[in-house]
């Protein structure tokens, strides 16, 4: 049984007061808070076995190497990869995607090839492909949103995949609309036309069970900091046979087997892609974060977030003068714990500032998704609340009260006609 009260007690930051009010943290899509178990793991690492990995033969260096390796085993199991050879540690989702763009795509994308992404993407899954397409003379295509602007349009998926792209790079969950994409189905369709598939799992891996062998994608990228681990540790999953064929990413120590004056041979997987001293405490703490999430069970994490998001959508839809984006509450099965909204007539930065005065942390802006927010939704910015395991209904109630404070401050009456 998921006990949110018990979970909350594991997060020391939730004891904070902001502007004289208990902190309500509704910005987990940007980064998650950290439980004591993860904080203590980092602290213990520095107190008990800090040393550089791989090359040391003394006890604490062996301990550090062993702990780093063990964390990869945990991550491999967490996402059902076939082994640690398929788990490359990077800094974050952004670096994971760039790694694929600068190695696999650099080697395989040719002039005239098509790269397919979607209108839901975060800049991290747009900009590397714009850069690559320009460099290679490739074409960058977009799967369009449906006419309600809530989810990908099925006809557009079919139409774009029929153009036989060489690569499909797609998010599993939008950080703006919360829409969950059926990446398994898109992977199947893409493989049928010979494309490789990269899934951006930044907003899915922390919140639901993700299974590499079920999805069958070729690459999967996610960030530790959005799933309870420190900032600076990210993951790129890649299918072993594809990683074997790829050229290395950065050159330097650890990624090599031998070096002569003019030549080098590279190390085996996954070390081939990890040059230089790794972020050992980050990796070890990611292992602790995975342990914590596994204990909660990812199915329960998802159920908790579904219930809370449904509650938020229902509450918000009762507030006059607020426009809500994304799928409605009845489609909660296809929606993650992200709710973007607009208090009509008030700039989202003002909304977020007043929320902060009320002790409620939300994000406002284009959410690093300008093609979606500005071009498709036609908004300069949006307010966004996003949930995680430690949020409860009382947090949503505090957000609703904060909206009332915004409306009071801007003298917005409840009888104002909503123009959308
Ligand atoms: C869907 C999505 N992709 C990629 C990223 C980039 O993550 P990071 O900044 O950790 O690289 C984010 C971050 O918000 C995201 O929401």
Short mmCIF file of C-alpha atoms and ligand atoms in Angstrom, two decimals:
data_model
loop_
_atom_site.label_atom_id
_atom_site.label_comp_id
_atom_site.label_asym_id
_atom_site.label_seq_id
_atom_site.Cartn_x
_atom_site.Cartn_y
_atom_site.Cartn_z
CA UNK A 1 0.00 0.00 0.00
CA UNK A 2 1.46 3.38 -1.05
CA UNK A 3 1.70 5.59 2.02
CA UNK A 4 2.39 9.18 0.93
CA UNK A 5 2.68 10.34 4.57
CA UNK A 6 5.50 7.86 5.13
CA UNK A 7 7.19 8.85 1.86
CA UNK A 8 7.05 12.54 2.81
CA UNK A 9 8.91 11.87 6.04
CA UNK A 10 11.85 10.59 3.98
CA UNK A 11 12.35 13.99 2.32
CA UNK A 12 13.97 16.48 4.72
CA UNK A 13 13.44 19.43 2.36
CA UNK A 14 9.68 19.13 2.85
CA UNK A 15 10.17 20.46 6.40
CA UNK A 16 11.20 23.82 4.94
CA UNK A 17 9.14 26.96 5.26
CA UNK A 18 9.10 29.43 2.38
CA UNK A 19 7.75 32.92 3.03
CA UNK A 20 6.48 31.72 6.39
CA UNK A 21 4.53 28.82 4.86
CA UNK A 22 5.35 25.11 4.59
CA UNK A 23 6.98 24.44 1.22
CA UNK A 24 4.80 22.81 -1.40
CA UNK A 25 7.07 21.53 -4.13
CA UNK A 26 5.31 21.16 -7.47
CA UNK A 27 8.28 21.25 -9.83
CA UNK A 28 9.44 17.64 -9.96
CA UNK A 29 9.37 17.59 -13.77
CA UNK A 30 12.31 20.01 -13.55
CA UNK A 31 14.08 18.07 -10.82
CA UNK A 32 12.97 15.80 -8.00
CA UNK A 33 13.73 16.23 -4.31
CA UNK A 34 16.02 13.66 -2.66
CA UNK A 35 15.19 11.19 0.09
CA UNK A 36 17.44 10.73 3.14
CA UNK A 37 18.59 7.38 1.74
CA UNK A 38 20.14 9.09 -1.31
CA UNK A 39 21.58 12.01 0.67
CA UNK A 40 23.16 9.57 3.13
CA UNK A 41 24.56 7.45 0.31
CA UNK A 42 26.47 10.45 -1.07
CA UNK A 43 27.66 11.43 2.39
CA UNK A 44 28.73 7.86 3.22
CA UNK A 45 30.61 7.59 -0.06
CA UNK A 46 32.77 10.60 0.85
CA UNK A 47 33.20 9.52 4.45
CA UNK A 48 33.95 5.84 3.82
CA UNK A 49 35.29 4.96 0.38
CA UNK A 50 35.98 7.93 -1.89
CA UNK A 51 38.65 6.94 -4.45
CA UNK A 52 39.07 6.94 -8.22
CA UNK A 53 37.55 3.85 -9.83
CA UNK A 54 38.97 1.19 -12.17
CA UNK A 55 42.71 1.62 -11.71
CA UNK A 56 43.21 1.47 -7.94
CA UNK A 57 44.23 -1.82 -6.29
CA UNK A 58 43.83 -0.62 -2.71
CA UNK A 59 40.76 -1.42 -0.66
CA UNK A 60 38.72 1.78 -0.89
CA UNK A 61 39.37 2.09 -4.66
CA UNK A 62 38.07 -1.45 -5.07
CA UNK A 63 35.07 -0.56 -2.94
CA UNK A 64 34.31 2.53 -5.05
CA UNK A 65 34.68 0.53 -8.29
CA UNK A 66 32.46 -2.22 -6.94
CA UNK A 67 29.76 0.23 -5.80
CA UNK A 68 29.78 2.02 -9.17
CA UNK A 69 29.45 -1.30 -11.00
CA UNK A 70 26.72 -2.45 -8.66
CA UNK A 71 24.70 0.71 -9.38
CA UNK A 72 24.82 -0.12 -13.11
CA UNK A 73 23.50 -3.59 -12.37
CA UNK A 74 20.61 -2.02 -10.46
CA UNK A 75 19.84 0.41 -13.30
CA UNK A 76 20.03 -2.39 -15.90
CA UNK A 77 17.53 -4.42 -13.89
CA UNK A 78 15.30 -1.41 -13.21
CA UNK A 79 14.74 -0.83 -16.94
CA UNK A 80 15.05 -4.51 -17.91
CA UNK A 81 18.14 -4.11 -20.08
CA UNK A 82 20.04 -7.31 -20.77
CA UNK A 83 23.16 -6.26 -18.83
CA UNK A 84 25.45 -3.46 -17.74
CA UNK A 85 27.07 -3.40 -21.21
CA UNK A 86 23.93 -1.57 -22.29
CA UNK A 87 24.04 1.07 -19.52
CA UNK A 88 26.17 4.13 -20.25
CA UNK A 89 26.40 6.82 -17.61
CA UNK A 90 26.23 10.38 -18.91
CA UNK A 91 25.48 13.69 -17.20
CA UNK A 92 21.78 13.79 -18.09
CA UNK A 93 19.17 13.09 -20.78
CA UNK A 94 20.56 15.93 -22.87
CA UNK A 95 24.03 14.41 -22.95
CA UNK A 96 22.61 10.94 -23.65
CA UNK A 97 20.75 12.21 -26.72
CA UNK A 98 23.77 14.21 -27.89
CA UNK A 99 25.92 11.10 -27.51
CA UNK A 100 23.69 9.27 -29.98
CA UNK A 101 23.66 12.27 -32.34
CA UNK A 102 27.46 12.57 -32.27
CA UNK A 103 28.27 8.87 -32.61
CA UNK A 104 25.56 6.64 -34.09
CA UNK A 105 23.95 9.39 -36.15
CA UNK A 106 27.28 10.87 -37.17
CA UNK A 107 28.21 7.47 -38.60
CA UNK A 108 24.85 6.46 -40.07
CA UNK A 109 22.85 9.52 -41.16
CA UNK A 110 23.54 10.53 -44.74
CA UNK A 111 22.56 13.41 -47.00
CA UNK A 112 18.87 13.23 -47.84
CA UNK A 113 18.01 10.94 -44.90
CA UNK A 114 15.03 11.79 -42.71
CA UNK A 115 15.06 12.20 -38.95
CA UNK A 116 11.64 12.10 -37.36
CA UNK A 117 10.74 13.75 -34.04
CA UNK A 118 7.43 15.16 -32.78
CA UNK A 119 5.85 18.45 -31.80
CA UNK A 120 5.87 17.28 -28.16
CA UNK A 121 9.64 17.30 -27.81
CA UNK A 122 11.85 19.06 -25.27
CA UNK A 123 14.69 21.15 -26.75
CA UNK A 124 17.07 18.34 -25.73
CA UNK A 125 15.42 16.12 -28.31
CA UNK A 126 15.18 18.85 -30.97
CA UNK A 127 18.38 20.86 -31.03
CA UNK A 128 20.84 17.93 -31.44
CA UNK A 129 18.79 16.83 -34.47
CA UNK A 130 18.62 20.33 -35.98
CA UNK A 131 22.41 20.49 -35.64
CA UNK A 132 22.90 17.06 -37.17
CA UNK A 133 20.41 17.63 -40.00
CA UNK A 134 22.17 20.85 -40.97
CA UNK A 135 25.58 19.20 -40.87
CA UNK A 136 24.56 16.15 -42.88
CA UNK A 137 22.05 17.68 -45.27
CA UNK A 138 19.30 15.51 -43.72
CA UNK A 139 15.64 16.50 -43.27
CA UNK A 140 14.04 16.95 -39.87
CA UNK A 141 10.34 16.03 -39.83
CA UNK A 142 7.76 16.42 -37.05
CA UNK A 143 4.82 14.23 -36.06
CA UNK A 144 2.00 16.74 -35.55
CA UNK A 145 -0.37 17.08 -32.61
CA UNK A 146 -4.08 16.27 -33.03
CA UNK A 147 -6.54 19.09 -33.57
CA UNK A 148 -7.36 19.27 -29.84
CA UNK A 149 -3.60 19.83 -29.26
CA UNK A 150 -3.48 17.18 -26.57
CA UNK A 151 -1.70 14.18 -28.09
CA UNK A 152 0.10 13.03 -31.22
CA UNK A 153 -2.13 12.72 -34.25
CA UNK A 154 -2.45 9.09 -35.38
CA UNK A 155 -2.67 9.99 -39.07
CA UNK A 156 0.46 12.11 -38.76
CA UNK A 157 2.34 9.20 -37.12
CA UNK A 158 1.40 6.92 -40.04
CA UNK A 159 2.13 9.53 -42.67
CA UNK A 160 5.54 10.46 -41.27
CA UNK A 161 6.70 6.90 -40.71
CA UNK A 162 5.63 6.03 -44.26
CA UNK A 163 8.32 8.48 -45.42
CA UNK A 164 10.85 5.92 -44.11
CA UNK A 165 12.95 7.94 -41.69
CA UNK A 166 16.40 6.64 -40.71
CA UNK A 167 15.81 7.61 -37.08
CA UNK A 168 12.75 8.27 -34.94
CA UNK A 169 13.53 10.20 -31.73
CA UNK A 170 10.50 10.57 -29.52
CA UNK A 171 9.49 11.38 -25.97
CA UNK A 172 7.60 8.85 -23.87
CA UNK A 173 5.96 11.58 -21.79
CA UNK A 174 5.66 15.29 -22.55
CA UNK A 175 7.04 17.64 -19.90
CA UNK A 176 4.42 20.25 -20.88
CA UNK A 177 1.19 18.37 -21.58
CA UNK A 178 1.95 15.24 -19.59
CA UNK A 179 0.80 13.20 -22.58
CA UNK A 180 2.11 9.63 -22.60
CA UNK A 181 3.15 8.38 -26.02
CA UNK A 182 2.76 4.75 -27.02
CA UNK A 183 6.45 4.33 -27.79
CA UNK A 184 6.17 0.57 -28.16
CA UNK A 185 3.77 0.95 -31.07
CA UNK A 186 5.87 3.70 -32.69
CA UNK A 187 8.98 1.54 -32.28
CA UNK A 188 7.26 -1.36 -34.03
CA UNK A 189 6.14 0.87 -36.88
CA UNK A 190 9.58 2.49 -37.19
CA UNK A 191 11.41 -0.83 -37.17
CA UNK A 192 9.16 -2.05 -39.96
CA UNK A 193 10.57 0.67 -42.24
CA UNK A 194 14.13 0.07 -41.04
CA UNK A 195 14.47 3.10 -38.73
CA UNK A 196 16.30 3.13 -35.42
CA UNK A 197 14.37 4.49 -32.43
CA UNK A 198 15.54 6.70 -29.59
CA UNK A 199 13.11 7.27 -26.70
CA UNK A 200 13.43 10.32 -24.44
CA UNK A 201 12.52 8.82 -21.08
CA UNK A 202 13.26 11.91 -18.94
CA UNK A 203 9.62 12.16 -17.83
CA UNK A 204 8.75 8.47 -17.92
CA UNK A 205 11.55 6.49 -16.23
CA UNK A 206 11.03 8.29 -12.87
CA UNK A 207 7.24 7.78 -12.90
CA UNK A 208 6.30 4.43 -14.45
CA UNK A 209 7.69 1.03 -15.17
CA UNK A 210 9.85 1.16 -18.29
CA UNK A 211 11.00 -2.06 -19.88
CA UNK A 212 13.62 -2.00 -22.62
CA UNK A 213 12.89 -5.48 -23.88
CA UNK A 214 9.16 -4.75 -24.04
CA UNK A 215 9.47 -1.36 -25.78
CA UNK A 216 12.29 -2.74 -27.96
CA UNK A 217 13.66 0.74 -28.71
CA UNK A 218 17.30 1.03 -29.76
CA UNK A 219 18.22 3.87 -27.38
CA UNK A 220 16.57 5.21 -24.23
CA UNK A 221 17.74 8.35 -22.41
CA UNK A 222 16.94 9.58 -18.89
CA UNK A 223 18.23 11.74 -16.03
CA UNK A 224 19.02 10.62 -12.49
CA UNK A 225 18.12 13.97 -10.96
CA UNK A 226 14.47 13.64 -11.97
CA UNK A 227 14.25 10.29 -10.16
CA UNK A 228 15.63 11.08 -6.70
CA UNK A 229 19.36 10.92 -7.58
CA UNK A 230 21.83 13.83 -7.68
CA UNK A 231 22.21 16.25 -10.57
CA UNK A 232 24.96 15.24 -13.00
CA UNK A 233 24.21 11.54 -13.47
CA UNK A 234 22.23 10.43 -16.52
CA UNK A 235 21.74 7.22 -18.42
CA UNK A 236 21.87 6.17 -22.03
CA UNK A 237 20.57 2.67 -22.67
CA UNK A 238 21.55 1.25 -26.05
CA UNK A 239 21.10 -2.20 -27.58
CA UNK A 240 24.35 -4.03 -27.22
CA UNK A 241 24.90 -4.89 -30.90
CA UNK A 242 24.32 -1.27 -31.92
CA UNK A 243 26.65 0.09 -29.22
CA UNK A 244 29.33 -2.36 -30.37
CA UNK A 245 29.22 -0.89 -33.89
CA UNK A 246 29.25 2.74 -32.77
CA UNK A 247 32.40 4.87 -32.67
CA UNK A 248 33.40 6.12 -29.20
CA UNK A 249 32.10 9.47 -27.92
CA UNK A 250 34.83 11.35 -26.01
CA UNK A 251 38.46 10.28 -26.03
CA UNK A 252 40.65 9.94 -22.96
CA UNK A 253 41.29 7.72 -19.98
CA UNK A 254 39.08 4.74 -19.12
CA UNK A 255 37.52 4.45 -22.60
CA UNK A 256 40.65 2.81 -24.05
CA UNK A 257 42.23 -0.62 -23.89
CA UNK A 258 45.64 0.32 -25.37
CA UNK A 259 47.22 3.53 -26.62
CA UNK A 260 50.32 3.88 -28.81
CA UNK A 261 51.71 7.11 -30.21
CA UNK A 262 49.44 7.18 -33.25
CA UNK A 263 46.71 4.69 -32.43
CA UNK A 264 44.37 3.46 -29.73
CA UNK A 265 41.98 0.60 -29.21
CA UNK A 266 38.82 1.17 -27.26
CA UNK A 267 37.59 -0.49 -24.14
CA UNK A 268 34.69 -2.92 -23.94
CA UNK A 269 31.09 -1.84 -23.29
CA UNK A 270 29.96 0.24 -21.53
CA UNK A 271 33.32 1.82 -20.65
CA UNK A 272 34.02 2.61 -24.30
CA UNK A 273 31.59 5.52 -23.90
CA UNK A 274 32.76 6.80 -20.50
CA UNK A 275 35.98 8.78 -20.85
CA UNK A 276 37.71 10.22 -17.80
CA UNK A 277 36.94 9.99 -14.10
CA UNK A 278 33.25 9.19 -13.75
CA UNK A 279 30.72 10.77 -11.38
CA UNK A 280 31.12 7.89 -8.95
CA UNK A 281 29.02 9.22 -6.08
CA UNK A 282 26.30 10.15 -8.58
CA UNK A 283 26.22 6.62 -9.95
CA UNK A 284 26.21 5.06 -6.50
CA UNK A 285 23.44 7.43 -5.38
CA UNK A 286 21.43 6.59 -8.51
CA UNK A 287 21.62 2.97 -7.38
CA UNK A 288 20.21 4.03 -4.00
CA UNK A 289 17.43 6.00 -5.75
CA UNK A 290 16.54 2.93 -7.81
CA UNK A 291 16.41 0.84 -4.61
CA UNK A 292 14.07 3.40 -3.06
CA UNK A 293 11.73 3.45 -6.08
CA UNK A 294 11.73 -0.33 -6.39
CA UNK A 295 10.70 -0.65 -2.79
CA UNK A 296 7.73 1.62 -3.47
CA UNK A 297 7.02 -0.37 -6.68
CA UNK A 298 6.77 1.60 -9.91
CA UNK A 299 3.20 0.41 -10.47
CA UNK A 300 2.22 2.06 -7.15
CA UNK A 301 4.16 5.22 -8.01
CA UNK A 302 2.18 5.48 -11.24
CA UNK A 303 -1.16 4.82 -9.51
CA UNK A 304 -0.42 7.47 -6.88
CA UNK A 305 0.44 10.05 -9.54
CA UNK A 306 -2.59 9.16 -11.63
CA UNK A 307 -4.92 9.68 -8.68
CA UNK A 308 -3.27 12.97 -7.76
CA UNK A 309 -3.26 14.29 -11.33
CA UNK A 310 -6.92 13.38 -11.72
CA UNK A 311 -7.68 15.18 -8.47
CA UNK A 312 -5.75 18.26 -9.68
CA UNK A 313 -7.48 18.29 -13.09
CA UNK A 314 -10.90 18.02 -11.49
CA UNK A 315 -10.17 20.74 -8.94
CA UNK A 316 -8.62 23.06 -11.52
CA UNK A 317 -11.47 22.64 -13.96
CA UNK A 318 -13.75 24.07 -11.28
CA UNK A 319 -11.72 27.29 -11.11
CA UNK A 320 -13.01 30.01 -13.39
CA UNK A 321 -10.55 31.92 -15.58
CA UNK A 322 -8.08 29.06 -15.82
CA UNK A 323 -7.22 27.26 -19.04
CA UNK A 324 -5.85 23.72 -18.65
CA UNK A 325 -3.70 22.05 -21.30
CA UNK A 326 -3.41 18.40 -22.27
CA UNK A 327 -5.74 15.42 -22.08
CA UNK A 328 -8.82 15.60 -19.80
CA UNK A 329 -9.17 13.67 -16.53
CA UNK A 330 -11.08 10.85 -18.25
CA UNK A 331 -7.90 10.08 -20.26
CA UNK A 332 -5.76 9.79 -17.13
CA UNK A 333 -4.30 6.48 -18.34
CA UNK A 334 -2.51 8.43 -21.07
CA UNK A 335 -1.41 11.26 -18.84
CA UNK A 336 1.57 11.69 -16.51
CA UNK A 337 1.78 13.91 -13.45
CA UNK A 338 2.24 17.22 -15.25
CA UNK A 339 -0.44 19.91 -15.44
CA UNK A 340 0.20 23.04 -17.52
CA UNK A 341 -2.28 25.87 -17.05
CA UNK A 342 -2.85 29.53 -17.74
CA UNK A 343 -4.56 32.02 -15.48
CA UNK A 344 -6.18 34.08 -18.21
CA UNK A 345 -4.91 37.65 -18.25
CA UNK A 346 -1.90 37.09 -15.97
CA UNK A 347 1.61 36.34 -17.23
CA UNK A 348 2.81 32.93 -15.96
CA UNK A 349 5.89 34.56 -14.40
CA UNK A 350 3.57 36.67 -12.24
CA UNK A 351 1.54 33.55 -11.43
CA UNK A 352 4.70 31.69 -10.32
CA UNK A 353 5.87 34.69 -8.25
CA UNK A 354 2.58 34.86 -6.36
CA UNK A 355 2.64 31.07 -5.90
CA UNK A 356 6.09 31.48 -4.35
CA UNK A 357 4.74 34.10 -1.94
CA UNK A 358 2.25 31.42 -0.92
CA UNK A 359 5.07 28.89 -0.43
CA UNK A 360 4.19 26.91 -3.58
CA UNK A 361 6.99 26.18 -6.06
CA UNK A 362 5.84 25.87 -9.68
CA UNK A 363 7.56 26.57 -12.99
CA UNK A 364 6.59 29.17 -15.58
CA UNK A 365 7.96 29.70 -19.06
CA UNK A 366 8.27 27.82 -22.32
CA UNK A 367 9.50 24.70 -20.46
CA UNK A 368 12.27 24.15 -23.02
CA UNK A 369 9.64 23.24 -25.58
CA UNK A 370 9.25 26.35 -27.71
CA UNK A 371 7.98 24.60 -30.85
CA UNK A 372 5.16 23.12 -28.72
CA UNK A 373 4.36 26.05 -26.43
CA UNK A 374 4.90 28.96 -28.80
CA UNK A 375 4.15 27.52 -32.25
CA UNK A 376 1.51 24.88 -31.52
CA UNK A 377 -0.23 26.05 -28.33
CA UNK A 378 0.36 29.69 -29.31
CA UNK A 379 1.33 30.85 -25.83
CA UNK A 380 4.43 32.86 -24.92
CA UNK A 381 4.65 30.89 -21.66
CA UNK A 382 2.64 28.57 -19.41
CA UNK A 383 2.46 27.81 -15.70
CA UNK A 384 3.09 24.18 -14.80
CA UNK A 385 2.69 22.06 -11.71
CA UNK A 386 4.22 18.62 -11.68
CA UNK A 387 3.88 15.84 -9.13
CA UNK A 388 5.94 13.06 -7.66
CA UNK A 389 5.78 10.43 -4.94
CA UNK A 390 5.85 12.97 -2.07
CA UNK A 391 2.94 15.15 -3.25
CA UNK A 392 -0.51 14.82 -1.79
CA UNK A 393 -4.00 16.29 -2.21
CA UNK A 394 -3.23 19.00 0.30
CA UNK A 395 -0.43 20.23 -2.04
CA UNK A 396 -3.00 20.52 -4.84
CA UNK A 397 -5.37 22.39 -2.51
CA UNK A 398 -2.58 24.82 -1.65
CA UNK A 399 -2.02 25.41 -5.40
CA UNK A 400 -5.72 26.09 -5.90
CA UNK A 401 -5.58 28.60 -3.01
CA UNK A 402 -2.56 30.21 -4.66
CA UNK A 403 -4.59 30.67 -7.86
CA UNK A 404 -7.22 32.47 -5.76
CA UNK A 405 -4.41 34.73 -4.44
CA UNK A 406 -3.33 35.46 -8.05
CA UNK A 407 -6.86 36.40 -8.98
CA UNK A 408 -7.24 38.63 -5.92
CA UNK A 409 -3.98 40.42 -6.67
CA UNK A 410 -4.89 40.99 -10.32
CA UNK A 411 -8.51 41.75 -9.45
CA UNK A 412 -9.81 39.03 -11.74
CA UNK A 413 -13.45 38.40 -11.07
CA UNK A 414 -14.97 34.94 -11.34
CA UNK A 415 -17.54 36.26 -13.80
CA UNK A 416 -14.84 37.13 -16.34
CA UNK A 417 -15.55 35.38 -19.65
CA UNK A 418 -12.93 32.78 -20.47
CA UNK A 419 -11.63 33.39 -23.99
CA UNK A 420 -9.71 30.47 -25.35
C1 LIG B 1 11.05 15.41 -21.79
C2 LIG B 1 12.39 15.92 -21.39
N1 LIG B 1 13.46 15.60 -22.12
C3 LIG B 1 14.69 16.01 -21.79
C4 LIG B 1 14.91 16.80 -20.70
C5 LIG B 1 16.30 17.24 -20.38
O1 LIG B 1 16.72 16.72 -19.18
P1 LIG B 1 18.12 17.15 -18.58
O2 LIG B 1 18.07 18.65 -18.42
O3 LIG B 1 18.21 16.43 -17.30
O4 LIG B 1 19.15 16.76 -19.57
C6 LIG B 1 13.83 17.18 -19.90
C7 LIG B 1 14.03 18.06 -18.74
O5 LIG B 1 13.13 18.69 -18.25
C8 LIG B 1 12.54 16.73 -20.26
O6 LIG B 1 11.47 17.05 -19.53
#
